[in-house]
Coordinates of C-alpha atoms and ligand atoms in Angstrom, one line a residue:
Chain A
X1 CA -62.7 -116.9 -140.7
X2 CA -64.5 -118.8 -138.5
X3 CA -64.4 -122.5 -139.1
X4 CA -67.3 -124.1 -137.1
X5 CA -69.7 -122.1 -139.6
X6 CA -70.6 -123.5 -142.8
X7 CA -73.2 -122.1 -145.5
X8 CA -74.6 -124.7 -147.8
X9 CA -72.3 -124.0 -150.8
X10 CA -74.1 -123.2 -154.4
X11 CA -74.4 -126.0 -157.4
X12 CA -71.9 -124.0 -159.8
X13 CA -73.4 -125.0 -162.7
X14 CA -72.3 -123.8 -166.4
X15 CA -75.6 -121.7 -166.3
X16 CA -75.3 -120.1 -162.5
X17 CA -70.8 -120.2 -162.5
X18 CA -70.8 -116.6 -164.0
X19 CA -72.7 -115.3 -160.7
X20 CA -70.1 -117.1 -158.0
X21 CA -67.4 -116.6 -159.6
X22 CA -67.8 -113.0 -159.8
X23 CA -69.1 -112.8 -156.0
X24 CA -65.6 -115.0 -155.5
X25 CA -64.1 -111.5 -157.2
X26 CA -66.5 -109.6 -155.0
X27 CA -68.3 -108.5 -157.9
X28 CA -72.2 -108.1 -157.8
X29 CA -73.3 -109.0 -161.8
X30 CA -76.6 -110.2 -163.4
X31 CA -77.2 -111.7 -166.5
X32 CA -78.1 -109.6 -169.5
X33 CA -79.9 -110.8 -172.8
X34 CA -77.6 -110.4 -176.0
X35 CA -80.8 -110.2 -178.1
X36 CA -83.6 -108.0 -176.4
X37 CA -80.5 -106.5 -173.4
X38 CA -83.4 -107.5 -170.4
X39 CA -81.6 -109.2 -167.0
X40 CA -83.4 -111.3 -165.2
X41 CA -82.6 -113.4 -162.8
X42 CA -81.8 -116.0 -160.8
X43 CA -79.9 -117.6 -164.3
X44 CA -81.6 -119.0 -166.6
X45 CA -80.6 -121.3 -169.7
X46 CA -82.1 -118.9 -171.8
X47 CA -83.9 -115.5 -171.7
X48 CA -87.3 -115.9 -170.3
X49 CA -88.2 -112.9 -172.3
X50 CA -87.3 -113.7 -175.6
X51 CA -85.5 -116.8 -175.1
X52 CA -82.5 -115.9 -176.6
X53 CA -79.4 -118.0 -174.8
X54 CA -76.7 -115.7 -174.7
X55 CA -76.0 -113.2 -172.2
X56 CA -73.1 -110.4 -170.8
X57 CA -72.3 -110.8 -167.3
X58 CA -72.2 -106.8 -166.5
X59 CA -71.4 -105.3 -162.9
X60 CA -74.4 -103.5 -161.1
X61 CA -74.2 -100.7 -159.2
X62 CA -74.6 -102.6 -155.6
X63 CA -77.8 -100.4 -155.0
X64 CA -81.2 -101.9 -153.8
X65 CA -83.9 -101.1 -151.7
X66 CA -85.0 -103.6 -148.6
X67 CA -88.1 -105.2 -149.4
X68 CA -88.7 -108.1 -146.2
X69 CA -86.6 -110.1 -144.3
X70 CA -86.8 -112.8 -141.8
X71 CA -85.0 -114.0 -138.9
X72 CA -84.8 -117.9 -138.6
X73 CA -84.4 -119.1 -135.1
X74 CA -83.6 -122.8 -136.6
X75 CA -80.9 -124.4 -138.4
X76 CA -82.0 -126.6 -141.6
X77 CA -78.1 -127.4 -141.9
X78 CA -75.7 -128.1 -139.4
X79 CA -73.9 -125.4 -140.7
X80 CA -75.6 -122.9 -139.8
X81 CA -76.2 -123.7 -136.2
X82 CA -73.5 -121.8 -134.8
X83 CA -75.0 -118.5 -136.2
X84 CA -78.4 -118.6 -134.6
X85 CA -80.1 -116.5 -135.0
X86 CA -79.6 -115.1 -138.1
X87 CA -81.7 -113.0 -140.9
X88 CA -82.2 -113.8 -144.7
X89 CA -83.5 -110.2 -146.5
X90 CA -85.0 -109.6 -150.1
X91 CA -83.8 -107.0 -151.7
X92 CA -85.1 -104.7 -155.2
X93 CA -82.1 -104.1 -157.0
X94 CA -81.4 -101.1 -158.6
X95 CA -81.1 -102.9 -162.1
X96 CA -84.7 -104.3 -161.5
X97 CA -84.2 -108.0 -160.2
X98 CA -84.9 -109.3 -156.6
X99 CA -82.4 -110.9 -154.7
X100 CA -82.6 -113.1 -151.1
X101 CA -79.5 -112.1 -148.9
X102 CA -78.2 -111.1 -145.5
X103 CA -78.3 -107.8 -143.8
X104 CA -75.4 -106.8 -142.1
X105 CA -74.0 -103.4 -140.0
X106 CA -77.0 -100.8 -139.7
X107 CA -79.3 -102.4 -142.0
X108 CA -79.2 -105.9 -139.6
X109 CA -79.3 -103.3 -136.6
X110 CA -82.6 -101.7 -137.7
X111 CA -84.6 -103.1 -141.2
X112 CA -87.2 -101.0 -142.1
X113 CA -89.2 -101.9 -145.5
X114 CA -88.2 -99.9 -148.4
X115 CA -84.9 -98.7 -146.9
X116 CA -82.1 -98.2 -148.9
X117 CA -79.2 -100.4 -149.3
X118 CA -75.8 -101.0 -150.6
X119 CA -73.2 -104.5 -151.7
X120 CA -70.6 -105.4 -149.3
X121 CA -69.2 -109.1 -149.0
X122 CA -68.6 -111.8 -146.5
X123 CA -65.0 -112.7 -145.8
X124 CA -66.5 -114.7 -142.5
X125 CA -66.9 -118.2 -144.5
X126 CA -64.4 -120.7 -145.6
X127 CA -66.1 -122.1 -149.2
X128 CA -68.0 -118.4 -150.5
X129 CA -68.1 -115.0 -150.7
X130 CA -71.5 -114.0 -150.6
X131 CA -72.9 -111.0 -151.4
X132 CA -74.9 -108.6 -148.6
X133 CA -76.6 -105.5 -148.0
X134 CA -75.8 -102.9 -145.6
X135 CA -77.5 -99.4 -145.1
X136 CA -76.5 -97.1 -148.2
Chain B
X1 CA -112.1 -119.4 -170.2
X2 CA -113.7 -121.8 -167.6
X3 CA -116.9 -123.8 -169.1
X4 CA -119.4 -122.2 -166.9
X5 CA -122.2 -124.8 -167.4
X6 CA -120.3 -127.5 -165.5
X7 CA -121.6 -125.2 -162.4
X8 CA -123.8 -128.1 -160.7
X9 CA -123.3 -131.2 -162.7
X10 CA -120.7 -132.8 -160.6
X11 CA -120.8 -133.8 -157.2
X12 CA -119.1 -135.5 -154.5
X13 CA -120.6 -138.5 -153.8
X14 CA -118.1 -140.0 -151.4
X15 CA -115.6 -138.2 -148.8
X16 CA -112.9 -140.6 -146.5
X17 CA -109.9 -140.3 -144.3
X18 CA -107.8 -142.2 -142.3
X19 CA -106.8 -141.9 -138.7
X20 CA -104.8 -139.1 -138.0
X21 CA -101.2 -138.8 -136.3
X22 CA -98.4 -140.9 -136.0
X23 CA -97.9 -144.7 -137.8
X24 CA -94.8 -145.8 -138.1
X25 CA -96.4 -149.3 -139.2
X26 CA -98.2 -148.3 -141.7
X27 CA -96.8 -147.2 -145.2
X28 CA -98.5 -144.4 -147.0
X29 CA -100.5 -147.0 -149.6
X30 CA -102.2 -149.1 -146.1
X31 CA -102.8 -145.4 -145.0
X32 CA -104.5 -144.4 -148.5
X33 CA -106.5 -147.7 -148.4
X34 CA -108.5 -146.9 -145.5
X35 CA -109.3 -143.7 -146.4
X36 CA -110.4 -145.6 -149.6
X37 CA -112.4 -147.9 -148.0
X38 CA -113.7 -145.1 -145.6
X39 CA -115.1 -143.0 -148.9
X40 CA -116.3 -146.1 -150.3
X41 CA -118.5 -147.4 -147.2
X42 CA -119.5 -144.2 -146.9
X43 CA -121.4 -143.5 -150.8
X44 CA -122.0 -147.0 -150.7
X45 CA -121.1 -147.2 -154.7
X46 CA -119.3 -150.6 -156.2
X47 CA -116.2 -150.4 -156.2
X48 CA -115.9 -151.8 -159.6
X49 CA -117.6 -148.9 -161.0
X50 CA -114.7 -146.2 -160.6
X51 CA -113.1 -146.1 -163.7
X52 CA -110.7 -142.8 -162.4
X53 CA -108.0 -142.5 -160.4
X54 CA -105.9 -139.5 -159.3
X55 CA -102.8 -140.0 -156.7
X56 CA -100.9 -137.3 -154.7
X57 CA -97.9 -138.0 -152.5
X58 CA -97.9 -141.4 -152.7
X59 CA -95.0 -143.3 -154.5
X60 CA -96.7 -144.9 -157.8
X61 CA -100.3 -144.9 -158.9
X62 CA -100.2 -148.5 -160.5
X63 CA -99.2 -149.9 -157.2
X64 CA -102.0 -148.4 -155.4
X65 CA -104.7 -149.4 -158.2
X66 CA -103.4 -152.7 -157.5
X67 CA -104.0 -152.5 -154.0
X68 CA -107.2 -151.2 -154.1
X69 CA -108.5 -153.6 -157.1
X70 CA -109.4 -150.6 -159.3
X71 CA -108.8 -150.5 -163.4
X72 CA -109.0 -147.1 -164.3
X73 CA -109.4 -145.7 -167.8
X74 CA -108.0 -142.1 -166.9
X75 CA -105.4 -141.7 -164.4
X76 CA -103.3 -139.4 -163.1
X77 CA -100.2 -139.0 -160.8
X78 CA -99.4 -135.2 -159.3
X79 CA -96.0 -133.9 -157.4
X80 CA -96.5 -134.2 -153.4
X81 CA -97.6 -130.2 -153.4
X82 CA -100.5 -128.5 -151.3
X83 CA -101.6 -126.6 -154.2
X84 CA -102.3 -130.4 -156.1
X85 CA -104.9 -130.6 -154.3
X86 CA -107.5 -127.9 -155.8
X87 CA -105.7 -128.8 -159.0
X88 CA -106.7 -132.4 -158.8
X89 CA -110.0 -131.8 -157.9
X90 CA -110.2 -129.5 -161.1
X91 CA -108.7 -131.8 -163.3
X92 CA -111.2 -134.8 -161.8
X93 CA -114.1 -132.4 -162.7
X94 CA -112.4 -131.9 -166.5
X95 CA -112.0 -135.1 -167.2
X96 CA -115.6 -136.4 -165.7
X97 CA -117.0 -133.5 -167.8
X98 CA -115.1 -134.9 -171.2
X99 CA -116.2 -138.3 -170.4
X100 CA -113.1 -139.6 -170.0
X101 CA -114.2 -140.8 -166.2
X102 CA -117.2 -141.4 -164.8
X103 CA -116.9 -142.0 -161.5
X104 CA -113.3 -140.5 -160.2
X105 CA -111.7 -141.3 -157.1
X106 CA -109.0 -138.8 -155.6
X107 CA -106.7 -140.1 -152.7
X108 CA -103.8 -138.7 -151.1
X109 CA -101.5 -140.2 -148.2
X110 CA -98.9 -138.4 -146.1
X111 CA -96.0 -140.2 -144.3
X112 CA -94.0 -137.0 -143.0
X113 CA -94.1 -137.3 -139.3
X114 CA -93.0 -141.1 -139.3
X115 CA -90.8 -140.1 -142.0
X116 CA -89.0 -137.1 -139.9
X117 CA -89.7 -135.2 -143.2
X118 CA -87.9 -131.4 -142.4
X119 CA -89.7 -129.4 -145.3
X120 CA -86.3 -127.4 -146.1
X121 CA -82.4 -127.7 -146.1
X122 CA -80.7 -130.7 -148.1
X123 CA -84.7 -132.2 -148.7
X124 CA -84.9 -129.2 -151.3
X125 CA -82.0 -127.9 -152.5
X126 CA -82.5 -123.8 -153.9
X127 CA -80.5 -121.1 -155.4
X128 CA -80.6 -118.8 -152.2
X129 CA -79.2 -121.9 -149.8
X130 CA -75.8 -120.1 -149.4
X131 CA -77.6 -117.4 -147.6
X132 CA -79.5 -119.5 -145.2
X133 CA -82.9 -119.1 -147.0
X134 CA -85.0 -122.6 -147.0
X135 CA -88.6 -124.2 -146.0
X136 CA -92.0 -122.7 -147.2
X137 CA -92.4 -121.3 -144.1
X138 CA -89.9 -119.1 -144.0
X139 CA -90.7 -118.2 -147.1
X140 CA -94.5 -117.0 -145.9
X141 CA -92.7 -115.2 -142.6
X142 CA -90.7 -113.1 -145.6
X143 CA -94.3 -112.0 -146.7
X144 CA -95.8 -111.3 -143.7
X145 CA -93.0 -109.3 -142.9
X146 CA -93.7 -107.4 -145.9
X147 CA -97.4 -107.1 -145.1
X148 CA -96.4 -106.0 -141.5
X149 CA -94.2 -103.5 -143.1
X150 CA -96.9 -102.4 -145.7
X151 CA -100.3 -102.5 -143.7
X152 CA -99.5 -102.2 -140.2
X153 CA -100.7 -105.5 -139.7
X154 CA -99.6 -107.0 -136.4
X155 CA -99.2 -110.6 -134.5
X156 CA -102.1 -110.3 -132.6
X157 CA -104.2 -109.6 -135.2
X158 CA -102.2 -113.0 -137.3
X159 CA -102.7 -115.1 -134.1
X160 CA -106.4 -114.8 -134.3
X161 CA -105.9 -117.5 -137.1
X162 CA -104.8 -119.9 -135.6
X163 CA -106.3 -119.3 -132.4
X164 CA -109.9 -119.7 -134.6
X165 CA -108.9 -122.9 -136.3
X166 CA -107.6 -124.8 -132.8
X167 CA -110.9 -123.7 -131.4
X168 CA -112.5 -125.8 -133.9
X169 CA -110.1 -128.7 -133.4
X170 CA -110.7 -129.1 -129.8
X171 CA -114.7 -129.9 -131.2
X172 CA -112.9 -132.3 -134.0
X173 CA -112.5 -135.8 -132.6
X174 CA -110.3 -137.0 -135.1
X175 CA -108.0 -133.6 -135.0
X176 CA -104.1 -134.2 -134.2
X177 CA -103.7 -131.0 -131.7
X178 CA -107.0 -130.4 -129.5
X179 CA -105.7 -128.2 -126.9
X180 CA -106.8 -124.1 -126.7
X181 CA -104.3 -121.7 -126.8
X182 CA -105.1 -117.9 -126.4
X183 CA -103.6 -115.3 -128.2
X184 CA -100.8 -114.3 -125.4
X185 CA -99.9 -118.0 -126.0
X186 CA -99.3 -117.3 -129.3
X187 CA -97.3 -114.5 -128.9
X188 CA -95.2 -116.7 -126.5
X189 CA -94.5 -119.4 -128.5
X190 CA -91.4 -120.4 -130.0
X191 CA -90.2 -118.4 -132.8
X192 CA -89.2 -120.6 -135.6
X193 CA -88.4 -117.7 -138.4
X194 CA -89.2 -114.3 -136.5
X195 CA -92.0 -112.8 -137.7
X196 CA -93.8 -116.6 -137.3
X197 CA -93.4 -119.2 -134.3
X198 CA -94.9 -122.3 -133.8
X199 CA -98.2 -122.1 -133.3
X200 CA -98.0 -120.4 -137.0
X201 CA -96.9 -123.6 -138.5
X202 CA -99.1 -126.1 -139.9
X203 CA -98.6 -129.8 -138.3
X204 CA -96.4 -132.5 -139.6
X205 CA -98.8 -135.6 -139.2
X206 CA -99.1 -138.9 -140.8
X207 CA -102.6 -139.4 -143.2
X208 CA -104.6 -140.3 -145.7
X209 CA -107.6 -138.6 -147.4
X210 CA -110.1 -139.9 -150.3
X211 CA -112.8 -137.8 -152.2
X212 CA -115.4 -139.8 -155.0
X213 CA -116.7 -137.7 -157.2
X214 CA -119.6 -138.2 -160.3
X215 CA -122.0 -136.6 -162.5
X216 CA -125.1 -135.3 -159.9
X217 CA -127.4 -137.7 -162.1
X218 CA -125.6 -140.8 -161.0
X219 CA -124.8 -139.2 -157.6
X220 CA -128.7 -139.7 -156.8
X221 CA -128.4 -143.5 -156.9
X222 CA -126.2 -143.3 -153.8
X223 CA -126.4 -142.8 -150.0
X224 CA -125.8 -139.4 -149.4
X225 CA -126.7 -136.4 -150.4
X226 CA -124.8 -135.1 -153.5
X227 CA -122.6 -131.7 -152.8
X228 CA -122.2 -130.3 -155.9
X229 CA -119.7 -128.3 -157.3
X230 CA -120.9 -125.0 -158.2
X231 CA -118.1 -123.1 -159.2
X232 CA -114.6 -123.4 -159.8
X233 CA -111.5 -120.6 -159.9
X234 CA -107.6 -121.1 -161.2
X235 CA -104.9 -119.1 -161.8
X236 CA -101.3 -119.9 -161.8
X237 CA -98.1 -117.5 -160.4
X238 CA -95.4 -119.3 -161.7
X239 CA -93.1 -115.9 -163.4
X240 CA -91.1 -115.1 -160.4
X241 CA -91.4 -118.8 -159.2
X242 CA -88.0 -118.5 -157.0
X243 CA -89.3 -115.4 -155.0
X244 CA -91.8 -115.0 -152.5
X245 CA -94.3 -114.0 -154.1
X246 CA -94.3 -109.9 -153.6
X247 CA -97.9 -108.7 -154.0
X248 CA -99.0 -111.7 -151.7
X249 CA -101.0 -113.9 -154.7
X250 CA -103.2 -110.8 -154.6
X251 CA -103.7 -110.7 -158.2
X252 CA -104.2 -114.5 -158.9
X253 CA -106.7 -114.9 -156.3
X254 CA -108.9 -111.5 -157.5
X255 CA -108.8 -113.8 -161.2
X256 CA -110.1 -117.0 -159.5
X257 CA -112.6 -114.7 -157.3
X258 CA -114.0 -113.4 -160.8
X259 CA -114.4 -116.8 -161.7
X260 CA -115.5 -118.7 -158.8
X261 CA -118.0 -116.5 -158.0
X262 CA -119.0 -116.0 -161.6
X263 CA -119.5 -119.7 -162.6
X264 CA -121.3 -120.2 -158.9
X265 CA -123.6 -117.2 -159.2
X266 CA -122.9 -115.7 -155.9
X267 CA -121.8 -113.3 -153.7
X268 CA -119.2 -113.3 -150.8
X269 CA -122.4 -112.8 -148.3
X270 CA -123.6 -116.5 -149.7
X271 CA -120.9 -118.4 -148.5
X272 CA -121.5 -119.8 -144.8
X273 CA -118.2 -121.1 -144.3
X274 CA -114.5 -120.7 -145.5
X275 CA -112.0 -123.4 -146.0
X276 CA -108.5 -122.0 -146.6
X277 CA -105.5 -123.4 -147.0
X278 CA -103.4 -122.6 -143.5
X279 CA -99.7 -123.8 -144.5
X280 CA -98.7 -121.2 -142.5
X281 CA -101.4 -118.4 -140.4
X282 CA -100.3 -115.7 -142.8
X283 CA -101.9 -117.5 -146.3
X284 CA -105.2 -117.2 -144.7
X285 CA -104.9 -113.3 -144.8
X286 CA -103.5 -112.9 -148.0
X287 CA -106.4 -115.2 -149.1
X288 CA -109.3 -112.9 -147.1
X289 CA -107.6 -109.7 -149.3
X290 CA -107.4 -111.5 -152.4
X291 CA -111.0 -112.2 -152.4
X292 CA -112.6 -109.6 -151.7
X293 CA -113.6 -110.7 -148.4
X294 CA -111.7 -107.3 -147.2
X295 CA -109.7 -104.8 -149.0
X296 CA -106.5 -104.8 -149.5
X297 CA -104.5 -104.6 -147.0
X298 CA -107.0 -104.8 -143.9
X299 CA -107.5 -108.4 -143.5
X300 CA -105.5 -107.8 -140.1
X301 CA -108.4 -106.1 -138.4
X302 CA -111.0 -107.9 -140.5
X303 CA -110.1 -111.5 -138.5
X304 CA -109.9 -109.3 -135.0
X305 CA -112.7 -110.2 -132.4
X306 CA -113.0 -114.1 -133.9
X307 CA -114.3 -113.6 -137.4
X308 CA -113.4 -117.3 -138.3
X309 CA -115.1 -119.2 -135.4
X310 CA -117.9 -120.8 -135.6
X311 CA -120.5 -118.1 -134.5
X312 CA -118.4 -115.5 -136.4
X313 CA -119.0 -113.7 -139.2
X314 CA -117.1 -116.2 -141.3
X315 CA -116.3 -119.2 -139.8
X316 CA -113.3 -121.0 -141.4
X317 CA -111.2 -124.3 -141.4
X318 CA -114.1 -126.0 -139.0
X319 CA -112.2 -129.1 -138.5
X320 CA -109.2 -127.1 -136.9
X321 CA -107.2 -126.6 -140.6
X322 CA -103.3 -127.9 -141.4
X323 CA -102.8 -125.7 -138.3
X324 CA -104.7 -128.1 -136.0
X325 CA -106.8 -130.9 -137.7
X326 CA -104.3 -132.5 -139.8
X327 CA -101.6 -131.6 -142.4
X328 CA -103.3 -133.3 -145.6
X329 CA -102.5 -130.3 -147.8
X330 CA -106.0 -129.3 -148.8
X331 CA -107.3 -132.7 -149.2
X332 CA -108.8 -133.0 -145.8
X333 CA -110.5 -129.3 -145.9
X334 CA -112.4 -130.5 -149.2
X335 CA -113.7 -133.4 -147.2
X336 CA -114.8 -130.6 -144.2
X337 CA -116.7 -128.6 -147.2
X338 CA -118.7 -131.7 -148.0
X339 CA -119.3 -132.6 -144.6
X340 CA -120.1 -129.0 -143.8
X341 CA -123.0 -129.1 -146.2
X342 CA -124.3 -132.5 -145.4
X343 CA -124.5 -131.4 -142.1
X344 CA -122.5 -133.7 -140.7
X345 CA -120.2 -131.5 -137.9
X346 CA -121.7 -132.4 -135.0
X347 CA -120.8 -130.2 -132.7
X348 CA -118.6 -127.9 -135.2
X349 CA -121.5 -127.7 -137.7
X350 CA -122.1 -124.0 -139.2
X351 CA -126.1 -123.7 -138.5
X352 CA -128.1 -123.6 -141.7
X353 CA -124.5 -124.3 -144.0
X354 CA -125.3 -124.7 -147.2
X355 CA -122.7 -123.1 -149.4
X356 CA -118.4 -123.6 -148.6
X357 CA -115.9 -122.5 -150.3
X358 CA -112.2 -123.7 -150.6
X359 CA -109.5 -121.7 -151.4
X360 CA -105.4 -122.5 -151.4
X361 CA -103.6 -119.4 -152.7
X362 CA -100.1 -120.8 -153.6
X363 CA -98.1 -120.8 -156.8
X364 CA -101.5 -122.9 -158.5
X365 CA -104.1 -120.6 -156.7
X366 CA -107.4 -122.9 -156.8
X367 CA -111.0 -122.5 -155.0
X368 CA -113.9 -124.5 -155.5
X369 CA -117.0 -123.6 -154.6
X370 CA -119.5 -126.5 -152.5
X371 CA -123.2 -126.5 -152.5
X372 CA -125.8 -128.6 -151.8
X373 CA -127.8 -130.2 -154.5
Ligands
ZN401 ZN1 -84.0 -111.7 -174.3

């Protein structure tokens, strides 16, 4: 833990709940349509495919591909100050949906588009466990 | 499909602004009013003839139609977005065209640097905050990473952006920044979210902007000469809305290329100068690819060697852009397009300009296409 760094902490909602409380769990799950079985993401009140409103939280398989990332030499919350500089990614999940993370281990060390990449979790914060991406 | 045969029938008649910079006395309304009364002296039309009024960033529309005297019969009020801006002017041209206005005035004010407005964290609360991710621009430094990545496409060859468009600010009295900067000092500059810095960040400036626009029949009573509109392109990217948007607006601006070019009748070879929306450096190349302007991919060496300056082979943003001029989110690079074809630069005039085109490729990709009467 370190306690001078705070992340601005989700709006748990009864629509995006199923997601944090899963990565509280440090599970990785999307959203999947009970009528047409399409994800999408990030949660939506109902599908934007077929706009069915009511979907299975399932596990994925932790496995995505880099697709950019960014490095932010500035803090927008106070929070985060302590941990400039740090780096935000998007990610292709396996499953099909993007995702905007953190990179951490090999994958912070040396990003390359398209690389491949697997879930691991952040036990560093107080308030969240957020899900990340390391080299696969 | 687009009404091609409005292609010439509207014109602006009137173009305004405000002083640029900082004015912590003045509230966004007194900001909007002079550039309302700048537009107005400058067509010379009665102001008891507008009968249309469209507002952007500023806080109520009834308040400033009090302010400024007007009584519209069509009005409308749009969210405090850059893309608004193109969409405002097509929605101006729509209504003019249905007869639901007949002489439309557009204004748009901008309090954000007296304001201390940040453009990210707790102003705009997001899904991916837990992870750090916030502000527009880091949201175009994720796609220029991705074009780096994917093209080869390199800061030097991004700095030539903005490089071009303070060249042309240092010839624009009224620009905010009017200092040149080379492309080493670009690659020195602060880094605000690595890949962009600084210098790759549009201003934060206090404003106001005001276009007039009616039919080109009653645009010949007035003082200027009409700049009509000869074309108009739109195409929205909303699926995906939360992401940066991955195949960089690519296939929304080829859409509005079809039709701007279409509904104009030109080419890319016909248009003498290039105003395009400069958030941040990197839209400008996704906007050069996207329109044909290049191909795909290459718009990194296509700006190399100052293609946008004036004397280039496509000078763009002649009053210095958001990244120089002034941060009035489109507005004010619709007033350089009329000016541009009045002939009315001065020193930053494109020789022999008659046709300017305006493009923002955002989430509401719009571009208008200027010519003279
Ligand atoms: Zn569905």
């Amino acid at each position: 833990m370190t306690p001078d760094i705070q992340r601005p902490l989700p709006d748990r909602n009864p629509i995006s709940a199923p997601f944090w409380e899963r990565a509280d769990q440090r599970v990785l799950a999307l959203p999947w349509c009970k009528k047409c079985d399409q994800t999408h993401f990030p949660p939506s009140p109902r599908c934007p495919y077929c706009l069915h409103d009511a979907f299975e939280w399932r596990p994925v398989s932790g496995r995505a591909t880099l697709v950019s990332w960014v490095v932010f030499h500035r803090a927008y919350w106070d929070g985060v100050a302590a941990e400039l500089p740090y780096n935000v990614c998007q990610v292709e999940l396996e499953e099909g949906p993007r995702l905007i993370s953190n990179l951490v281990g090999a994958a912070k060390e040396a990003p390359r588009h398209g690389m491949a990449l697997k879930v691991t979790f952040t036990d560093r914060y107080p308030d969240i466990t957020l899900p990340v991406f390391d080299a696969a | 499909m687009i009404d091609k045969s409005i292609s010439g029938k509207y014109a602006v008649v009137g173009v305004g602004q405000s002083a640029y910079g900082k004015f912590p006395e003045k509230d966004d309304f007194h900001l909007a009013a002079d550039a309302f009364a700048d537009a107005l002296d400058d067509c010379g039309l009665e102001k008891d003839k507008i009968d249309g009024l469209a507002v952007c960033r500023l806080p109520h529309y009834g308040r400033m139609a009090e302010i400024l005297g007007i009584q519209p019969r069509w009005t409308l009020q749009v969210p405090p977005h850059g893309r608004m801006s193109g969409v405002s002017i097509v929605e101006a041209l729509a209504a003019l065209d249905a007869g639901y206005t007949d002489y439309v005035v557009l204004l748009y004010a901008n309090i954000g640097r007296s304001r201390r407005v940040q453009y990210g964290g707790e102003e705009s609360p997001g899904f991916w905050d837990p992870w750090g991710f916030t502000s527009m621009g880091a949201i175009h430094a994720m796609m220029f990473r991705e074009h780096m990545e994917r093209y080869g496409t390199t800061t030097r060859q991004l700095a030539e952006v903005p490089v071009a468009f303070r060249r042309h600010a240092v010839m624009n009295p009224a620009a905010v920044m009017r200092e040149a900067f080379s492309i080493d000092d670009h690659e020195n500059a602060r880094m605000i979210c690595d890949p962009l810095r600084l210098l790759d960040y549009c201003l934060i400036n206090d404003g106001a902007v005001c276009l007039i626009l009616t039919s080109l029949e009653r645009a010949r009573d007035l003082k200027k000469k009409p700049v009509v509109v000869a074309g108009v392109g739109a195409q929205d990217a909303l699926v995906n809305y939360s992401y940066p948007q991955h195949d960089f607006w690519y296939e929304p601006l080829t859409k509005v290329a079809d039709q701007v070019y279409g509904m104009a009748g030109i080419g890319h070879d016909d248009v003498d100068s290039l105003m395009v929306y400069d958030n941040f450096s990197p839209t400008v190349l996704f906007s050069l690819e996207g329109l044909g302007f290049c191909k795909r991919g290459e718009a990194g060496a296509f700006v190399e060697g100052g293609t946008l300056g004036l004397g280039g082979k496509l000078p763009a943003n002649t009053d210095g852009g958001h990244l120089s001029n002034s941060y009035m989110q489109g507005w004010a690079l619709n007033v350089e397009a009329v000016r541009q074809v009045r002939g009315e630069c001065g020193e930053r005039q494109v020789p022999g300009c008659e046709t300017v085109q305006y493009v923002a490729a955002t989430p509401c990709t719009r571009s208008i296409i200027y010519r003279a009467a």
